[in-house]
Every structure is written in C-alpha cells, then in structure tokens.
Amino acid sequence: MEPSRTRTRLLLVLLLVMMQPRLSRAYVGTAASYSPPYTPTACYGNDPGQFPSSNLFAAAGEGIWDNGASCGRQYLVNCTSALGSGFCIPNQTIQVQIVDRVLFLSSRPSCDDTTIVLSMTAFDTIAKFASAVNIMYQQV
Ligand SMILES: *[C@@H]1O[C@H](CO)[C@@H](O)[C@H](O)[C@H]1NC(C)=O
Ligand SMILES: *[C@@H]1O[C@H](CO)[C@@H](O)[C@H](O)[C@H]1NC(C)=O
C-alpha cells in the first residue's frame, strides 16, 4: 500500500474513534441528603436561578467534584439499598444537577463522606426513613 493511502486510512480510523459517543457508565456509590439554606453554593453563589424547577439538585462529594468541573453536570441516580432502618422506593431514578460542593455546604448532610448529597426533594423521591443509601449513578 502506498504511504499516503495508509495515512488516509489511519486518519479515518482516528476520526471514527473520536466520533464515538462517550460511553458513560454507571458507578456504585452512596448518597445522603441536605436541607436549606441551599445558598450560597460553591458553583453559582446566591443566584436564585441556579436551581432546576424540579428541585432535583445535589452537591458533589470530593470524588466527583472534579475541581469544580462538575458544576452543572447531570446525574441519573437510583437507590439500590438503604443504610439503617430506611428503604429504597422501588423503581425510582432521578436526574439531578450539581450546584454545590459537599465541603462547602452551609447545612450538615444527613451523613458524612457520601459520593453525593441530594436535595430533600431528590432524596425523598428515591428513599424513605433513611439517612444514607447505596446508589448507582451515571453522568448524563
Ligand atoms: C439502577 O440503575 C442501573 C442503571 O443505571 C440499573 O442497572 C439498576 O438495575 C438500577 N437499580 C435499581 C435498584 O433500580
Ligand atoms: C419495578 O420494576 C420491575 C421490573 O420492571 C417490576 O417487575 C416491578 O413490579 C416494579 N415494582 C414496582 C413497585 O413498581
């Protein structure tokens, strides 16, 4: 094969690889909840427009904070089992938006050192009577 053709093929392969949709996989982790005041946030300060109207938002633990790059990211979260005497609400998956950093919260989360800390609305959608739950989460 002539060299120029080989180069063209290589370029094509490279392009195809780069065009593959990013496969975002699901991870296991833990979630807690937090209550108001929800502002100021580490991502957007006191901006009242930062919260989705669904009230499904969350604060990122250090493992997913990503130096602030996680601000605005959306995650699908479901409950796989509850810690303590609580329980998961079956078949509930929520989509939450990161607006804050757990270390920066003005209210104490229901449990320390979780992967993510959910707004009350978000947490109550996937679990009952639990202070923390095991989750599967996936970036959207
Ligand atoms: C949670 O979601 C994952 C996909 O992200 C799915 O594989 C798993 O079965 C779900 N678990 C529950 C308990 O809903
Ligand atoms: C949850 O989903 C599974 C699989 O789709 C179904 O068999 C089960 O009945 C559902 N449970 C509830 C409480 O909706």
Short mmCIF file of C-alpha atoms and ligand atoms in Angstrom, two decimals:
data_model
loop_
_atom_site.label_atom_id
_atom_site.label_comp_id
_atom_site.label_asym_id
_atom_site.label_seq_id
_atom_site.Cartn_x
_atom_site.Cartn_y
_atom_site.Cartn_z
CA MET A 1 0.00 0.00 0.00
CA GLU A 2 1.33 3.45 -0.76
CA PRO A 3 2.17 5.52 2.29
CA SER A 4 -0.31 8.32 1.53
CA ARG A 5 -3.18 5.85 1.47
CA THR A 6 -2.11 4.31 4.76
CA ARG A 7 -2.08 7.77 6.25
CA THR A 8 -5.56 8.49 4.95
CA ARG A 9 -6.85 5.26 6.46
CA LEU A 10 -5.24 6.00 9.78
CA LEU A 11 -6.84 9.42 9.80
CA LEU A 12 -10.24 7.89 9.04
CA VAL A 13 -9.91 5.39 11.86
CA LEU A 14 -8.86 8.14 14.24
CA LEU A 15 -11.86 10.24 13.23
CA LEU A 16 -14.24 7.33 13.77
CA VAL A 17 -12.80 6.65 17.21
CA MET A 18 -13.16 10.30 18.18
CA MET A 19 -16.76 10.40 16.95
CA GLN A 20 -17.90 7.50 19.15
CA PRO A 21 -20.42 8.76 21.67
CA ARG A 22 -18.90 8.85 25.09
CA LEU A 23 -19.98 5.70 26.86
CA SER A 24 -20.95 6.91 30.27
CA ARG A 25 -21.08 4.00 32.66
CA ALA A 26 -22.89 3.56 35.94
CA TYR A 27 -20.94 3.54 39.18
CA VAL A 28 -21.88 2.46 42.68
CA GLY A 29 -21.71 4.99 45.49
CA THR A 30 -23.58 6.43 48.44
CA ALA A 31 -25.95 9.35 48.90
CA ALA A 32 -27.13 11.47 51.81
CA SER A 33 -29.46 14.50 51.91
CA TYR A 34 -29.21 18.11 52.99
CA SER A 35 -31.75 20.76 53.89
CA PRO A 36 -31.98 24.53 53.37
CA PRO A 37 -30.39 27.00 53.29
CA TYR A 38 -29.26 25.86 49.84
CA THR A 39 -27.48 29.13 49.03
CA PRO A 40 -24.81 30.32 48.61
CA THR A 41 -23.46 27.42 46.52
CA ALA A 42 -19.88 26.72 45.54
CA CYS A 43 -20.93 26.72 41.87
CA TYR A 44 -23.19 29.75 41.47
CA GLY A 45 -23.20 31.72 44.73
CA ASN A 46 -26.53 33.34 45.55
CA ASP A 47 -28.04 33.18 42.05
CA PRO A 48 -31.69 32.18 42.67
CA GLY A 49 -32.00 30.93 39.07
CA GLN A 50 -29.50 28.11 39.56
CA PHE A 51 -31.96 25.55 40.91
CA PRO A 52 -33.94 23.42 38.46
CA SER A 53 -37.70 23.92 38.89
CA SER A 54 -37.99 20.21 39.74
CA ASN A 55 -35.86 20.90 42.87
CA LEU A 56 -33.80 17.85 41.89
CA PHE A 57 -30.25 19.06 42.58
CA ALA A 58 -27.24 17.91 44.52
CA ALA A 59 -23.84 18.70 45.99
CA ALA A 60 -20.79 16.82 44.75
CA GLY A 61 -18.58 14.88 47.13
CA GLU A 62 -14.83 15.20 46.58
CA GLY A 63 -14.77 12.07 44.38
CA ILE A 64 -16.94 13.69 41.70
CA TRP A 65 -16.34 17.41 42.42
CA ASP A 66 -13.65 17.41 39.71
CA ASN A 67 -12.16 20.74 40.74
CA GLY A 68 -15.44 22.50 40.02
CA ALA A 69 -15.90 21.00 36.56
CA SER A 70 -18.86 19.04 37.96
CA CYS A 71 -20.93 22.23 38.33
CA GLY A 72 -23.96 21.90 36.08
CA ARG A 73 -23.40 18.22 35.34
CA GLN A 74 -26.46 15.98 35.38
CA TYR A 75 -26.51 12.59 37.03
CA LEU A 76 -29.01 9.77 36.96
CA VAL A 77 -29.27 8.30 40.46
CA ASN A 78 -31.19 5.35 41.86
CA CYS A 79 -31.29 3.71 45.25
CA THR A 80 -30.01 0.14 45.49
CA SER A 81 -30.30 -0.36 49.27
CA ALA A 82 -30.80 1.81 52.32
CA LEU A 83 -28.46 2.00 55.29
CA GLY A 84 -30.09 1.59 58.70
CA SER A 85 -33.83 1.22 59.02
CA GLY A 86 -34.86 3.09 55.88
CA PHE A 87 -35.80 1.68 52.50
CA CYS A 88 -35.50 2.48 48.81
CA ILE A 89 -38.62 3.47 46.90
CA PRO A 90 -38.71 0.84 44.15
CA ASN A 91 -38.05 1.73 40.53
CA GLN A 92 -37.30 5.40 41.08
CA THR A 93 -34.50 7.02 39.11
CA ILE A 94 -33.93 10.74 39.45
CA GLN A 95 -31.90 13.14 37.34
CA VAL A 96 -30.08 15.71 39.48
CA GLN A 97 -27.95 18.71 38.61
CA ILE A 98 -24.80 19.51 40.55
CA VAL A 99 -24.97 23.00 42.06
CA ASP A 100 -22.67 22.70 45.06
CA ARG A 101 -19.73 21.02 46.75
CA VAL A 102 -20.33 18.93 49.88
CA LEU A 103 -17.39 20.55 51.71
CA PHE A 104 -18.93 23.96 51.06
CA LEU A 105 -22.48 23.28 52.33
CA SER A 106 -23.91 25.60 54.97
CA SER A 107 -26.11 22.81 56.37
CA ARG A 108 -24.76 19.49 57.57
CA PRO A 109 -25.57 16.49 55.35
CA SER A 110 -27.58 13.63 56.90
CA CYS A 111 -24.44 11.50 56.66
CA ASP A 112 -20.77 12.34 56.14
CA ASP A 113 -18.44 11.17 53.37
CA THR A 114 -21.01 10.13 50.76
CA THR A 115 -20.41 10.29 47.00
CA ILE A 116 -23.20 12.81 46.53
CA VAL A 117 -25.57 14.78 48.76
CA LEU A 118 -29.09 15.23 47.41
CA SER A 119 -31.66 17.99 47.95
CA MET A 120 -34.53 16.92 50.20
CA THR A 121 -36.87 16.62 47.19
CA ALA A 122 -34.37 14.45 45.33
CA PHE A 123 -33.58 12.19 48.29
CA ASP A 124 -37.24 11.76 49.27
CA THR A 125 -38.01 10.64 45.72
CA ILE A 126 -35.74 7.60 45.94
CA ALA A 127 -35.77 6.67 49.67
CA LYS A 128 -37.78 6.86 52.90
CA PHE A 129 -36.67 6.99 56.54
CA ALA A 130 -33.01 6.64 55.63
CA SER A 131 -30.13 8.99 56.40
CA ALA A 132 -27.99 7.44 53.70
CA VAL A 133 -28.44 4.97 50.86
CA ASN A 134 -26.35 2.98 48.44
CA ILE A 135 -26.84 4.23 44.90
CA MET A 136 -25.96 3.66 41.30
CA TYR A 137 -25.16 6.86 39.46
CA GLN A 138 -24.32 7.75 35.92
CA GLN A 139 -23.42 11.04 34.31
CA VAL A 140 -25.86 12.08 31.59
C1 LIG B 1 -30.25 1.41 38.93
O1 LIG B 1 -29.88 1.84 37.63
C2 LIG B 1 -28.99 0.98 36.96
C3 LIG B 1 -28.63 1.63 35.64
O2 LIG B 1 -28.02 2.84 35.84
C4 LIG B 1 -29.65 -0.37 36.76
O3 LIG B 1 -28.74 -1.24 36.15
C5 LIG B 1 -30.06 -0.92 38.11
O4 LIG B 1 -30.78 -2.12 37.92
C6 LIG B 1 -30.93 0.05 38.86
N1 LIG B 1 -31.19 -0.48 40.20
C7 LIG B 1 -32.31 -0.29 40.83
C8 LIG B 1 -32.43 -0.91 42.18
O5 LIG B 1 -33.22 0.38 40.37
C1 LIG B 2 -40.24 -2.41 39.37
O1 LIG B 2 -39.80 -2.82 38.08
C2 LIG B 2 -39.79 -4.21 37.92
C3 LIG B 2 -39.17 -4.52 36.57
O2 LIG B 2 -39.63 -3.65 35.58
C4 LIG B 2 -41.22 -4.74 38.05
O3 LIG B 2 -41.21 -6.15 37.92
C5 LIG B 2 -41.75 -4.36 39.42
O4 LIG B 2 -43.10 -4.75 39.52
C6 LIG B 2 -41.64 -2.87 39.66
N1 LIG B 2 -42.02 -2.57 41.02
C7 LIG B 2 -42.83 -1.56 41.35
C8 LIG B 2 -43.11 -1.39 42.79
O5 LIG B 2 -43.30 -0.80 40.51
#
